[in-house]
Coordinates of C-alpha atoms and ligand atoms in Angstrom, one line a residue:
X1 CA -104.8 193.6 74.0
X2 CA -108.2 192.1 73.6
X3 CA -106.9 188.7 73.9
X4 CA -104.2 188.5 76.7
X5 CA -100.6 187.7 76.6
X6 CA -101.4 184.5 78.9
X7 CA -104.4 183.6 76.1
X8 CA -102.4 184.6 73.2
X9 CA -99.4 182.1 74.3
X10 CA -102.4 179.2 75.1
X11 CA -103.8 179.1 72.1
X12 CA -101.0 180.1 69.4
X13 CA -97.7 178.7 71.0
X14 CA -98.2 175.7 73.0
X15 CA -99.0 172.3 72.3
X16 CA -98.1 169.1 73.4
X17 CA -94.6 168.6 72.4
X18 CA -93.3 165.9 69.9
X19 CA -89.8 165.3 71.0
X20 CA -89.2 163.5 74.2
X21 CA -86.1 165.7 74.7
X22 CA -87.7 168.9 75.5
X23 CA -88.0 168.2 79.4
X24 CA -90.1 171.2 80.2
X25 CA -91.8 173.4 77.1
X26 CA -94.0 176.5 77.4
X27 CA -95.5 177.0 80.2
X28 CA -92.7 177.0 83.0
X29 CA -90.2 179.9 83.3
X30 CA -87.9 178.3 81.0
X31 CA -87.4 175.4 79.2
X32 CA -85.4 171.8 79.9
X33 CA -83.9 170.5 77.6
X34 CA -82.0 167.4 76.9
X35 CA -78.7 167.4 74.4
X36 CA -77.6 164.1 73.1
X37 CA -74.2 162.7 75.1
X38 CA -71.1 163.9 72.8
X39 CA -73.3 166.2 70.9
X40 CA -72.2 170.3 71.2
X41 CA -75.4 172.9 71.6
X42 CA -75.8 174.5 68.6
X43 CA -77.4 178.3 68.8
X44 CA -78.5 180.9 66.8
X45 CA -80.4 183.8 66.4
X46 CA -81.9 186.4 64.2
X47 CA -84.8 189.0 64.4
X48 CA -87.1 190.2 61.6
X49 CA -87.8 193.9 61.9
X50 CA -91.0 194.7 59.7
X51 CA -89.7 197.8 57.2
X52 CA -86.4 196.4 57.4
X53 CA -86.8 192.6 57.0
X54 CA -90.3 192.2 55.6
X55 CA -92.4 194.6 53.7
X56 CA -95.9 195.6 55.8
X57 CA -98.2 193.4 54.0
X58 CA -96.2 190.4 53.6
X59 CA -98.3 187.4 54.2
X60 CA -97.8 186.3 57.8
X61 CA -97.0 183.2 56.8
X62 CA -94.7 183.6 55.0
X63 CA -93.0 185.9 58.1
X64 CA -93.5 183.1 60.0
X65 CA -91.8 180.5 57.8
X66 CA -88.5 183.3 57.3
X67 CA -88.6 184.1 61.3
X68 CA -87.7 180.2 61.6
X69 CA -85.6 179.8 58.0
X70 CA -83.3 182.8 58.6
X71 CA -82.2 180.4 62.1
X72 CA -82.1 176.9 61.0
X73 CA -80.0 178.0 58.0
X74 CA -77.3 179.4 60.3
X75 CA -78.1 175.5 61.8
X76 CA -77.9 173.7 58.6
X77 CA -74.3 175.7 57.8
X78 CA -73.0 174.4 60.9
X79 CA -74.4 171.1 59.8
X80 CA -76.4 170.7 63.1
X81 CA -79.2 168.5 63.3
X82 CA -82.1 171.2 64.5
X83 CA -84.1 170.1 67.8
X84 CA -85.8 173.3 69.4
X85 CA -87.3 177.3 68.8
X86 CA -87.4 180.7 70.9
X87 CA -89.8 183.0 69.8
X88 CA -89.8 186.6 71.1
X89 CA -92.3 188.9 69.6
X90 CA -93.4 191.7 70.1
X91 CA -96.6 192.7 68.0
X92 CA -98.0 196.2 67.6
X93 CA -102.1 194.6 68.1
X94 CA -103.6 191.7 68.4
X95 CA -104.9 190.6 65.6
X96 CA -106.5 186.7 65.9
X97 CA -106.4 186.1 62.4
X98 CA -102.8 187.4 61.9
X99 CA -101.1 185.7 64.6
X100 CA -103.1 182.2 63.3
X101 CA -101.4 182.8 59.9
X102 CA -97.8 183.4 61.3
X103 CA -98.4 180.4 63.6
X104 CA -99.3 178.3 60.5
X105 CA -95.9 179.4 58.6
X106 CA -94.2 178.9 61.7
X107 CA -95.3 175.8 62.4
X108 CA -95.4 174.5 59.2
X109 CA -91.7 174.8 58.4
X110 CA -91.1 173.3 62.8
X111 CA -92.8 170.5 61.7
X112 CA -90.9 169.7 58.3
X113 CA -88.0 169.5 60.4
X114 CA -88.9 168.2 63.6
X115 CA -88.6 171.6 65.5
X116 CA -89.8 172.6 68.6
X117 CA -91.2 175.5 70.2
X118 CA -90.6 174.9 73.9
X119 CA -90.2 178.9 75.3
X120 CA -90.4 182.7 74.0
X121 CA -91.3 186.1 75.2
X122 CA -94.8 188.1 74.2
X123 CA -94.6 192.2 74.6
X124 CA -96.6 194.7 72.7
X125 CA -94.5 196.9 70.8
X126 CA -93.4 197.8 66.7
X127 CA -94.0 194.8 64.8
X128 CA -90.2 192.5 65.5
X129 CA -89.9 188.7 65.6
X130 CA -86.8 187.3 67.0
X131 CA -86.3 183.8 66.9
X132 CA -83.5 181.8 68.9
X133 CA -82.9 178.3 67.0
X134 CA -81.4 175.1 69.1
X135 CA -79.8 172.1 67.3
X136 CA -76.3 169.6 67.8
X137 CA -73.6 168.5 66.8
X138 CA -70.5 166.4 67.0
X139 CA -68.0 169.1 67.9
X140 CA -65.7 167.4 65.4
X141 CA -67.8 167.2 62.7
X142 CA -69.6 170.9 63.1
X143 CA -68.9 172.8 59.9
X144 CA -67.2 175.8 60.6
X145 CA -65.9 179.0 58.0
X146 CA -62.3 178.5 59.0
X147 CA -61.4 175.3 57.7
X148 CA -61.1 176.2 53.8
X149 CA -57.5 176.0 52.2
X150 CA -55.5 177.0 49.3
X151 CA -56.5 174.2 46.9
X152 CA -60.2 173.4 47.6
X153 CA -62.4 173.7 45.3
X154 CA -66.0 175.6 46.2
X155 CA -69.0 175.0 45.9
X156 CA -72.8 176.9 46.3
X157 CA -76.0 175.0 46.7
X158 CA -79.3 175.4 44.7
X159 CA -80.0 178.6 42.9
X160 CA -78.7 181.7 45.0
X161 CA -80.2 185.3 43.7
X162 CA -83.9 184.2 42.6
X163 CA -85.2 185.2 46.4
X164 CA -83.3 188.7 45.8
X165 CA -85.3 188.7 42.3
X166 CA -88.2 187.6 43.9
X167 CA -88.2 190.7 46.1
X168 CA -87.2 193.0 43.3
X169 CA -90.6 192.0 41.4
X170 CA -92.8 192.7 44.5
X171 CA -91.1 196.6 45.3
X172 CA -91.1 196.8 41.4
X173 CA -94.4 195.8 40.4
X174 CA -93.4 192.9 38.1
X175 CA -94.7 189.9 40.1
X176 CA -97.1 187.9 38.5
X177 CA -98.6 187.4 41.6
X178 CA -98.2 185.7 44.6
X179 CA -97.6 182.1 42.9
X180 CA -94.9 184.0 41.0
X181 CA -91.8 181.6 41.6
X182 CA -89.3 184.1 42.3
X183 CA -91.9 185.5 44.9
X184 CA -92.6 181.8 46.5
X185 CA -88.6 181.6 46.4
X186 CA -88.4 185.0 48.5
X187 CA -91.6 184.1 50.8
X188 CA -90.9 180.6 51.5
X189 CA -87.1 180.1 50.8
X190 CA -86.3 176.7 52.5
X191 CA -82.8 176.1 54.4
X192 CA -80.2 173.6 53.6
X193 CA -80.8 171.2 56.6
X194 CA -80.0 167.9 54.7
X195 CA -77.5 168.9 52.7
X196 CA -75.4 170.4 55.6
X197 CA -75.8 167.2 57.7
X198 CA -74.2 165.8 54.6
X199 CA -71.7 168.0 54.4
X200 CA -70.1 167.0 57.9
X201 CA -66.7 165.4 57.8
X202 CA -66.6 166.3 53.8
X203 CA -66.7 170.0 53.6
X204 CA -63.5 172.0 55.0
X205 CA -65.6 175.2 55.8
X206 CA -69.3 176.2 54.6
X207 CA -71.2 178.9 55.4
X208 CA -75.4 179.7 54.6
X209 CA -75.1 183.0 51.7
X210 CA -77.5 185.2 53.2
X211 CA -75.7 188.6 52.8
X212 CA -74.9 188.1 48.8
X213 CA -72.6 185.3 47.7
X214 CA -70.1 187.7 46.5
X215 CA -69.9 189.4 50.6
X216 CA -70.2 186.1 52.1
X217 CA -67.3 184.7 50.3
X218 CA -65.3 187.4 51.1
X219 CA -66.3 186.2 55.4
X220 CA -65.6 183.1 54.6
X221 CA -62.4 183.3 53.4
X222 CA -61.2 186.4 55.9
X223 CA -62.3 183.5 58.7
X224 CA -60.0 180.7 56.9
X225 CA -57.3 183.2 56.0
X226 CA -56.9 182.3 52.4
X227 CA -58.3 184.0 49.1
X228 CA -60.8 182.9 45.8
X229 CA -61.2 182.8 42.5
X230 CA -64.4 182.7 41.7
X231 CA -65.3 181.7 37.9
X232 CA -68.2 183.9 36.9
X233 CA -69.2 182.2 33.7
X234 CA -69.1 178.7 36.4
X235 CA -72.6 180.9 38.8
X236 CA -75.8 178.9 38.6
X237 CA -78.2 180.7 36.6
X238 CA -81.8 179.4 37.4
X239 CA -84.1 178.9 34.1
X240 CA -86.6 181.2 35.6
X241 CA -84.3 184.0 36.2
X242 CA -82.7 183.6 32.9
X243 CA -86.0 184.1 31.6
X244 CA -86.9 187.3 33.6
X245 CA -83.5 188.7 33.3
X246 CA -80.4 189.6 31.3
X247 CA -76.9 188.7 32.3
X248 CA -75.6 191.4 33.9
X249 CA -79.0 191.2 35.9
X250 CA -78.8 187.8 36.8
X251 CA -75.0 188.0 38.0
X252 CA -75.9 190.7 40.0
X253 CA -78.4 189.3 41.7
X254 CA -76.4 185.8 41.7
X255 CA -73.5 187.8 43.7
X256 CA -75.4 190.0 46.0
X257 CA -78.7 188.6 46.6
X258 CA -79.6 187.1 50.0
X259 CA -82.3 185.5 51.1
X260 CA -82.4 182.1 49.6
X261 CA -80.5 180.5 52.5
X262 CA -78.2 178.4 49.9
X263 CA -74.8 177.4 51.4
X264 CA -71.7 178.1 50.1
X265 CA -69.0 175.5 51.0
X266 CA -65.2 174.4 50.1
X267 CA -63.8 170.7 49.6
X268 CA -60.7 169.1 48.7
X269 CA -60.1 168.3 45.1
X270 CA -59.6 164.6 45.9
X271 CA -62.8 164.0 47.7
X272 CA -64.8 166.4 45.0
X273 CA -66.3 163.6 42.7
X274 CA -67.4 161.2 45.5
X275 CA -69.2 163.9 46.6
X276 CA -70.8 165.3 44.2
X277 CA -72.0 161.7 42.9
X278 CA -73.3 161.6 46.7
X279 CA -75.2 164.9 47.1
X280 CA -76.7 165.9 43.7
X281 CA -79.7 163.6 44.6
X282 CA -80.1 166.4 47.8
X283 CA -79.5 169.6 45.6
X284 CA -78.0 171.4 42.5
X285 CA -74.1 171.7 43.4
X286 CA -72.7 174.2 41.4
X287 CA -69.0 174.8 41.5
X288 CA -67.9 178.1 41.3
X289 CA -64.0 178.4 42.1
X290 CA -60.9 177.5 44.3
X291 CA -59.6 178.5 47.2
X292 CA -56.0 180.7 46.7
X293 CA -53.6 181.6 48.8
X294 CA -53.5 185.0 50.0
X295 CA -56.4 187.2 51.2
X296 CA -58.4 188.3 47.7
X297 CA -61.3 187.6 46.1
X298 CA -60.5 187.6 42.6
X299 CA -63.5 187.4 39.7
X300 CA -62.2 186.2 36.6
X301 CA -64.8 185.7 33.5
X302 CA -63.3 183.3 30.7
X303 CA -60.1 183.5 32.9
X304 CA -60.0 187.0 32.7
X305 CA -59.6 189.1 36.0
X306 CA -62.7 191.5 35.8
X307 CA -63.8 194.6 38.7
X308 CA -67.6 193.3 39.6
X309 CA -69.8 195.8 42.0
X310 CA -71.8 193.7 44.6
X311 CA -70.9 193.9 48.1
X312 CA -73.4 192.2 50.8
X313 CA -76.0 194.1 52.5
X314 CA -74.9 195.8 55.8
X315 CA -77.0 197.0 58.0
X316 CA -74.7 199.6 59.7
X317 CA -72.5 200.9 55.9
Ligands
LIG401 P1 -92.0 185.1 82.3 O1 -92.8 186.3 82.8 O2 -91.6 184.1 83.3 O3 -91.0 185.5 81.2 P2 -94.0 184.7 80.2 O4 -95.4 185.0 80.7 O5 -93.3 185.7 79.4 O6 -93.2 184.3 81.5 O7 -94.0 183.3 79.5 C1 -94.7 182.2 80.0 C2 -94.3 181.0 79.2 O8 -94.7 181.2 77.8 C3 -92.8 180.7 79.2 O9 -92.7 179.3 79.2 C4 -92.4 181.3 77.9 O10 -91.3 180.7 77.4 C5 -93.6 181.1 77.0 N1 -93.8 182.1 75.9 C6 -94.0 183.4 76.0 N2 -94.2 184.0 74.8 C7 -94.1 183.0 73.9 C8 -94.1 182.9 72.5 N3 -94.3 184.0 71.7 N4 -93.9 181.7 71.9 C9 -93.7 180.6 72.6 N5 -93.6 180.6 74.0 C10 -93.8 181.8 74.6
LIG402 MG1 -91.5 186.7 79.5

């Protein structure tokens, strides 16, 4: 590598840190790291493979910015407050001007949200970033999948499928470019933090849809051990995918797109107009069922039980 792994680390991934809890950053063999009193460690990980995650050519930015989304949207469903960052990657070159770039997106999306990068890992290898995201929690408060029940009426965030449309342009030609919303949805989807630290104590169970709504449902409601009925004519259909797409399109994309790191959450009927009075100023809340008894996912359009296609993506099916 013309610039070494010592260099590489020096100049791209270290830097004083902000938070007074991180103990230790990079630099040491591992990190310190102080958790609250009464607060649980949050964790997650997730690793972008280039092929299988991003397309080659993908602005590194914007590989940066969904290295770090993917993680603190697994944070944000558990409605952890996010604190720290891992990053292992494993790069094919060095390339100065790439790495700056993905630092930049990294970085840029760390800093919206008060994230650190206090450790990681550096080996040459295919093209793979794997990011390990810390946050807390009050144990009692952390929003889990299990909790929905019969009754509860659910709930998804924002505007689920225009990042799976987004994609679709680029492999398909379509995208006006890279200011193309749909594209800036997919490239720089932004995760749910606030609205899941809002959600704690309200919501019974809420999970982030990054599989396909329709596939995601289906986990959450295998984890609470109840069933759905979700109201197709009731899924939020952005203006801008209405525009690009017809119905059937936008449905499908609505149901099996991921990507756009919405979250997808039940509550009680009796605490359902307080909260939506309280969270719309966050995000659009759409509603788009109720939790059944039982252990189906039923679609019904105008009340109507109706057979959709639009499993989530696995990577192993
Ligand atoms: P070790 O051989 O002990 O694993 P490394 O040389 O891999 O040490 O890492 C040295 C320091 O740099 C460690 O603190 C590690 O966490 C950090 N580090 C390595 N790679 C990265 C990276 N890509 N981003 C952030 N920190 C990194
Ligand atoms: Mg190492």
């Amino acid at each position: 590598m013309a610039l070494g792994e010592f260099e590489l680390i020096e100049r791209f991934f270290s830097r004083p840190s902000r938070r007074r809890d991180v103990l230790l950053g990079v630099g040491d063999d591992a990190a310190l790291l102080e958790v609250p009193p009464g607060r649980a460690l949050v964790a997650a990980t997730d690793t972008l493979v280039e092929g299988r995650h991003f397309l080659a050519g993908t602005p590194p930015e914007s590989i940066g910015h969904q290295a770090l989304a993917v993680n603190l949207s697994d944070l944000a469903a558990m409605g952890a407050e996010p604190a720290w960052a891992l990053l292992s990657l494993s790069l094919p070159e060095v390339r100065e001007s790439w790495l700056a770039r993905f630092a930049a997106g990294l970085y840029a999306l760390a800093d919206a949200h008060g994230v650190e990068l206090v450790g990681g890992d550096t080996v040459r290898g295919p093209l793979v970033v794997t990011i390990e995201a810390l946050g807390f929690v009050e144990p009692a408060l952390a929003l889990r999948r299990s909790g929905a029940k019969a009754g509860d009426l659910l709930y998804v965030s924002g505007w689920p499928g225009e990042a799976a449309a987004g994609l679709a342009a680029l492999q398909g030609g379509t995208a006006a470019g890279v200011a193309d919303p749909l594209v800036v949805r997919f490239l720089y989807a932004e995760p749910r933090l606030a609205l899941g630290r809002a959600l704690r104590g309200r919501a019974t169970a809420a999970m982030d849809v990054s599989d396909g709504l329709l596939g995601d449902l289906g986990k959450l409601c295998r984890a609470s051990g109840v069933g759905a009925r979700l109201d197709l004519e009731c899924l939020p259909i952005s203006t801008e995918l209405a525009h690009r797409h017809e119905r059937d399109a936008c449905e499908r994309f609505v149901l099996s797109g991921g990507d756009d790191y919405e979250l997808l959450f039940t509550v009680p009927p009796e605490r359902a107009e307080q909260l939506e009075a309280d969270l719309r100023p966050l995000c659009p809340l759409t509603r788009i069922g109720t939790i059944e008894p039982g252990d189906r996912v039923r679609c019904l359009r105008d009340g109507v039980e109706t057979a959709v296609r639009g499993g989530g993506y696995d990577h192993f099916a």
